[in-house]
Coordinates of C-alpha atoms in Angstrom, one line a residue:
X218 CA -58.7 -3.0 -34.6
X219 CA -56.7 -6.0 -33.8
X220 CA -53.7 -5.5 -35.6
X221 CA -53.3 -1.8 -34.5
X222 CA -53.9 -3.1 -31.0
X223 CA -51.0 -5.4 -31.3
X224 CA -48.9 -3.0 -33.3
X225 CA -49.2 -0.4 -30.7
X226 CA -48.0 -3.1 -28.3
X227 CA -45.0 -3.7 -30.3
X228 CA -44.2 0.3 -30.2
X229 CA -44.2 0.2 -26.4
X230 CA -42.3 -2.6 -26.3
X231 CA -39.6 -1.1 -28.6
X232 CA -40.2 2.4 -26.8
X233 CA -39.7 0.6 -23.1
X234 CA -36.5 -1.2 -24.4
X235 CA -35.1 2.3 -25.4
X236 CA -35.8 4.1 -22.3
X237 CA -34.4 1.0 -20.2
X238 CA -32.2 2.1 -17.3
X239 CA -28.2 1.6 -18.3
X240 CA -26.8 -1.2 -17.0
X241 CA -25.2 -1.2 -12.9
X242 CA -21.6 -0.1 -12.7
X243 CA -20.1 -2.9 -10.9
X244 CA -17.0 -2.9 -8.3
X245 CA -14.0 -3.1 -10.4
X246 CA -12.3 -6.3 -8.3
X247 CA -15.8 -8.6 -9.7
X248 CA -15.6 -7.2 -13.0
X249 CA -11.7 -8.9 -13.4
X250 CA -13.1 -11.8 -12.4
X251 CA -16.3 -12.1 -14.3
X252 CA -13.9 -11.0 -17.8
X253 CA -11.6 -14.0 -16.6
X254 CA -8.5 -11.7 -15.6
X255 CA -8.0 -12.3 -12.1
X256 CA -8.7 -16.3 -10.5
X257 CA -10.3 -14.6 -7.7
X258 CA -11.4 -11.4 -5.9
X259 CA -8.6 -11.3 -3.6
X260 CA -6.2 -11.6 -6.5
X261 CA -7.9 -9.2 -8.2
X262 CA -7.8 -6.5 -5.4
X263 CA -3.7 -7.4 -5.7
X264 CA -3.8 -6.8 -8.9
X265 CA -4.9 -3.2 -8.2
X266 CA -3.3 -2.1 -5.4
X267 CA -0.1 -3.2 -6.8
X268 CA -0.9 -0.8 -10.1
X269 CA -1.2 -3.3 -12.7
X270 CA -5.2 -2.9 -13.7
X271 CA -6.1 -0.1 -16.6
X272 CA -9.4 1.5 -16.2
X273 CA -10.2 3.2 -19.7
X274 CA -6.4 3.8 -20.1
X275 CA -6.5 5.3 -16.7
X276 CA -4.2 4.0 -13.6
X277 CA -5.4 4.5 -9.9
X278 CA -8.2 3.0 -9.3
X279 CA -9.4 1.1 -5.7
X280 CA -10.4 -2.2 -5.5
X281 CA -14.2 -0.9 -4.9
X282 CA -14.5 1.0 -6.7
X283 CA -17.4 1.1 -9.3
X284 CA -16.5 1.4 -12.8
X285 CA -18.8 0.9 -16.4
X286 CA -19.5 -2.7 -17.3
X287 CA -18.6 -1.6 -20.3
X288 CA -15.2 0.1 -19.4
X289 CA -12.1 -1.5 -21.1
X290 CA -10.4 -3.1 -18.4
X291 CA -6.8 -4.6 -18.8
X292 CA -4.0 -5.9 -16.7
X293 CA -0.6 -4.4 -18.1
X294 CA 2.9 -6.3 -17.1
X295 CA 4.9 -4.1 -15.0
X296 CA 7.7 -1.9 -15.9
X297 CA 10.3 -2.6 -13.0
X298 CA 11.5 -6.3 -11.9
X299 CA 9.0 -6.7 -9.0
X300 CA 5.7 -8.1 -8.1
X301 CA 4.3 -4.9 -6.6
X302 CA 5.0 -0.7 -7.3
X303 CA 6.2 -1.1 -3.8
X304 CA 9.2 -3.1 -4.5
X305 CA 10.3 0.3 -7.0
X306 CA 9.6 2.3 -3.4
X307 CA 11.4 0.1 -1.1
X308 CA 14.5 0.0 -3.6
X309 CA 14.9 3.7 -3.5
X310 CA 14.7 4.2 0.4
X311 CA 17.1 1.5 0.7
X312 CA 19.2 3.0 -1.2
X313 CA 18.7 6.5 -0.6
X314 CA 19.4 5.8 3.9
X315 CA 22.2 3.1 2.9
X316 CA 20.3 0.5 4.5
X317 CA 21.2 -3.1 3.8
X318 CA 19.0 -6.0 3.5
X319 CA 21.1 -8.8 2.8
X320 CA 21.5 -12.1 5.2
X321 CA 19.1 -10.2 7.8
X322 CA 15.9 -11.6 8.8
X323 CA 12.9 -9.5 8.1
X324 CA 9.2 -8.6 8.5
X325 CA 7.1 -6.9 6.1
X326 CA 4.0 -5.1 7.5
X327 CA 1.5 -5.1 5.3
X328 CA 2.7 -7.2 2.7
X329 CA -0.1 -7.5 0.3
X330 CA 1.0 -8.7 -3.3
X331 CA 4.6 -8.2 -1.6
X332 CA 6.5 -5.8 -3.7
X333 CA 8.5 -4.6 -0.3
X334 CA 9.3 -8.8 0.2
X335 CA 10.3 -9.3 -3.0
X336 CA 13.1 -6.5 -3.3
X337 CA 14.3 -7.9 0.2
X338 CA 14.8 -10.9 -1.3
X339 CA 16.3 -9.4 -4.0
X340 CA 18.6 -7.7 -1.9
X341 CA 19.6 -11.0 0.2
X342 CA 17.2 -10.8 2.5
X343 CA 17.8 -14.3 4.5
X344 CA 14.3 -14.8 5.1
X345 CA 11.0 -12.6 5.5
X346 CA 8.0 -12.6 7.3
X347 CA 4.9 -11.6 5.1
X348 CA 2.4 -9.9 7.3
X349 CA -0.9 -8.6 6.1
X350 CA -4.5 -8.2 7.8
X351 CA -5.6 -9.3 4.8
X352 CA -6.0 -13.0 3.1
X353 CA -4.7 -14.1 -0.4
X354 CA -3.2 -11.4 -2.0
X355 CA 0.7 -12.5 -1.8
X356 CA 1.7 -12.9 -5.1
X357 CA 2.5 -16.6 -5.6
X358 CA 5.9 -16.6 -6.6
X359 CA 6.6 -15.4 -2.8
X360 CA 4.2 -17.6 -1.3
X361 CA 6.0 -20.5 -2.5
X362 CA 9.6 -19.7 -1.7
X363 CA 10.9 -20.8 0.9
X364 CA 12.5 -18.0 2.3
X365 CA 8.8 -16.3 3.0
X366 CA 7.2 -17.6 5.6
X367 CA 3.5 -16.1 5.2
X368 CA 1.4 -14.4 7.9
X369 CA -1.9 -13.9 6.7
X370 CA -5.4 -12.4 8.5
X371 CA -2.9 -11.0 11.4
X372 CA -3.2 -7.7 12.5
X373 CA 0.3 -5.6 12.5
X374 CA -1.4 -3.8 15.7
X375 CA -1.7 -6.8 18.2
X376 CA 1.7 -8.5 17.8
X377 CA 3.7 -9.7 20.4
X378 CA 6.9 -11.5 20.7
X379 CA 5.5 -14.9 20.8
X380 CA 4.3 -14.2 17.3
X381 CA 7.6 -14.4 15.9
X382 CA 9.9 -17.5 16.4
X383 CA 13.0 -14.6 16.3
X384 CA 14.2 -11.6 16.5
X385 CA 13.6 -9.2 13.5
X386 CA 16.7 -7.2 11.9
X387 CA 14.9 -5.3 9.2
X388 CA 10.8 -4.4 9.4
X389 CA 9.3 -2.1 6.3
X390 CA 5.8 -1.0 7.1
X391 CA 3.5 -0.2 3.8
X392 CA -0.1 -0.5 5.2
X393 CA -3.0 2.0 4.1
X394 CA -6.5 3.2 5.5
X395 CA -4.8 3.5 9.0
X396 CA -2.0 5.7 11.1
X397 CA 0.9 4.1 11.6
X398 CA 0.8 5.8 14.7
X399 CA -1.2 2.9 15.5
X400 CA 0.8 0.0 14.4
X401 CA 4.0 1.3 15.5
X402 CA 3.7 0.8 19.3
X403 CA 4.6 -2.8 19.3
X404 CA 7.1 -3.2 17.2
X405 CA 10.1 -2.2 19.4
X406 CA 9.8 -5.6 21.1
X407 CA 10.1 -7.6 18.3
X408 CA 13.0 -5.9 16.8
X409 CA 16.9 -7.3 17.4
X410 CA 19.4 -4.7 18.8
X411 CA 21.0 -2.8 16.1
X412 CA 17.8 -3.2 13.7
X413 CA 16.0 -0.9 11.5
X414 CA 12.5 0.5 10.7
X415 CA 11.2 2.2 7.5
X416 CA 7.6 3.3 7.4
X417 CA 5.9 4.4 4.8
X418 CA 4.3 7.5 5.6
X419 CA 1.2 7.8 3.5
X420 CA -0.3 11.8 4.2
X421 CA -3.9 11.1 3.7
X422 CA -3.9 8.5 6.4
X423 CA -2.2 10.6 9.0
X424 CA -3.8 14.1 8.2
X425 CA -7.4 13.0 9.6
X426 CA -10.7 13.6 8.1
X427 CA -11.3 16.4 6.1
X428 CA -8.0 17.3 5.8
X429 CA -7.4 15.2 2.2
X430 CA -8.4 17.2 -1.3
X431 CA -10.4 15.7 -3.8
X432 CA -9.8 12.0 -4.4
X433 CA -8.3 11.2 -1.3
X434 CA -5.2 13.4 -2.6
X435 CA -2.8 15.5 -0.1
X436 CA -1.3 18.5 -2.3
X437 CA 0.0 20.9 0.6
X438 CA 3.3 20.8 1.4
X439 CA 2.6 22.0 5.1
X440 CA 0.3 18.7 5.1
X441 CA 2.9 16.3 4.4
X442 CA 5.0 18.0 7.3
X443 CA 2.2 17.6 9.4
X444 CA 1.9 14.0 9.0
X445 CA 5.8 13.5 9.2
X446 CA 6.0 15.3 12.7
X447 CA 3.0 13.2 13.6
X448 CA 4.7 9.8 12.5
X449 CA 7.9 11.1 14.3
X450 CA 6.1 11.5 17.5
X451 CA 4.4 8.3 18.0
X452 CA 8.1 6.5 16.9
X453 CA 9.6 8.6 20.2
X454 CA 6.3 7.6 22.2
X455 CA 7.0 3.6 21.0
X456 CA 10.8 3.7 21.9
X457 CA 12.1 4.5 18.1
X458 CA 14.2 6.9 17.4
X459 CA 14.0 9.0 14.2
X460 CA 17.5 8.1 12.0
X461 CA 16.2 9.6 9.0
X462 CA 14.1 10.2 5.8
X463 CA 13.4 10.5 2.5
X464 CA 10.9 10.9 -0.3
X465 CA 9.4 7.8 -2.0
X466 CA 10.8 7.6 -5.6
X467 CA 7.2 6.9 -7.3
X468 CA 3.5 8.5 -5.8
X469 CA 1.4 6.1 -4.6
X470 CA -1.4 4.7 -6.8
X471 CA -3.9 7.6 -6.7
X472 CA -1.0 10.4 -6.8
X473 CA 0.3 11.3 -3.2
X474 CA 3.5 12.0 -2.3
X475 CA 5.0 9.8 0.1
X476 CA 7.6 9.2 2.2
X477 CA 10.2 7.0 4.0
X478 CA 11.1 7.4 8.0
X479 CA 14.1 5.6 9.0
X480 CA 13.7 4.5 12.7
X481 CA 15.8 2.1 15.2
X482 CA 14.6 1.1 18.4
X483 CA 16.1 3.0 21.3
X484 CA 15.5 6.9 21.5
X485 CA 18.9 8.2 22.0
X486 CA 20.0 8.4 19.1
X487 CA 16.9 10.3 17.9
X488 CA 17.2 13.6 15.7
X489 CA 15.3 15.9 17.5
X490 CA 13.5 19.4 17.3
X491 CA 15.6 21.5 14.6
X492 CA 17.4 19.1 13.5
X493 CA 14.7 16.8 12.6
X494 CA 12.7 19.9 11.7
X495 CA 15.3 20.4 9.1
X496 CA 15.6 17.2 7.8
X497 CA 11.6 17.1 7.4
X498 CA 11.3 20.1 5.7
X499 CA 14.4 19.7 3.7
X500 CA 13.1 16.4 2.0
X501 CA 9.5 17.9 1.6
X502 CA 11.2 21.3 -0.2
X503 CA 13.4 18.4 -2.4
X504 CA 16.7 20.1 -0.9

């Protein structure tokens, strides 16, 4: 009687451990740091937003987001000469509106790992200023040249002049999970006469709510006009004329189109109503 007693304690046992619930999926910036890939959590959420973390093979993943503690997670070196996706974007527009960055001073909104701050260097920028809400995630290659002059835990929507010891010649604006309808409206007094503006224009975070597909994605083409004629608007409500515009060369991480505006402060020189209509539609169409 005994020994079946404890044998049938050994079956549940066994039987308990095979019905045991599956491990917790785990947010994917912990899981670099727990497999030693990333020093940190803030790196690691760099290391994602600037595309270089495989999921399972699989690009495109958020910070947050919640993957297999079993997944095969790597970090991949990245194909273009930049410390961020965004340096491949910023390169294109530059090039694409014949914009030059060299021996102008600059501000970069939004910096994060800083691919937009390091093609401005690249292209001669004399020196940038490296903005982002967030803390820790400038790559630190940047953060320890002397030519970036770091602005960390600031918010791109509360800055005034007597933020910035001088006059900025060249801002590019890449922030996400916000309109830049809200961050443009005080950048005109921070700008230098003569200077330009180029915002990224991300569609699912000017569309509003309910308006994105599945994944966060924006697929319509009357969608991506929408958010460009919204973007447009609030630069002529901040004192920015429109001067252009143009698709981004790559999709952001998850697979959106996006897209460049070219602005300058003052509105006169604004393309307006079919002109800009044209232009809008015309880079949306690919014409």
């Amino acid at each position: 009687m005994l020994r079946n007693t404890k044998r049938s304690r050994g079956i549940g046992a066994v039987e308990a451990a095979a019905t045991a619930a599956p491990r917790r999926k785990e947010r994917l910036d912990r899981l670099l740091v727990e497999r030693g890939l990333a020093p940190s959590r803030e790196r690691a959420q760099a290391l994602v937003l600037a595309g270089a973390v495989r999921v399972d093979g699989r690009a495109g993943h958020k910070p947050g987001s919640f993957v297999s503690p079993d997944a095969a997670v790597e970090v991949i070196a990245p194909d273009h000469p930049f410390v961020g996706r965004g340096g491949v974007k910023l390169e294109g527009a530059l090039g694409a509106l014949l914009i030059d960055a060299a021996a102008r001073v600059a501000l970069d909104i939004g910096a994060s790992t800083g691919g937009f701050t390091d093609c401005l260097l690249k292209r001669g920028a004399l020196r940038v200023y490296a903005l982002d809400v967030g803390r820790g995630l400038l790559d630190w290659s940047l953060r320890n040249d002397p030519r970036v002059l770091v602005m960390e835990g600031r918010n791109a929507r509360y800055l005034s002049p007597g933020d910035l010891p001088e006059p900025v010649e060249l801002a590019v604006i890449d922030v996400s999970f916000i309109s830049l309808r809200l961050i443009l409206p005080p950048l005109p007094a921070l700008l230098a006469p003569g200077a330009d503006v180029l915002a990224l224009v991300k569609p699912q975070f000017e569309v509003g709510k309910g308006e994105t597909g599945r994944g966060g994605i924006v697929r319509e083409p009357e969608k991506h006009l929408k958010a460009l004629r919204s973007v447009a608007a609030a630069a002529g409500t901040a004192g920015l004329a429109v001067r252009g515009a143009c698709v981004s060369p790559i999709r952001g991480a998850e697979g959106n189109r996006e897209f460049f505006l070219h602005l300058s402060p003052g509105v006169a020189r604004s393309l307006q109503g079919e002109e800009l209509e044209r232009l809008l539609g015309g880079i949306i169409r690919g014409d």
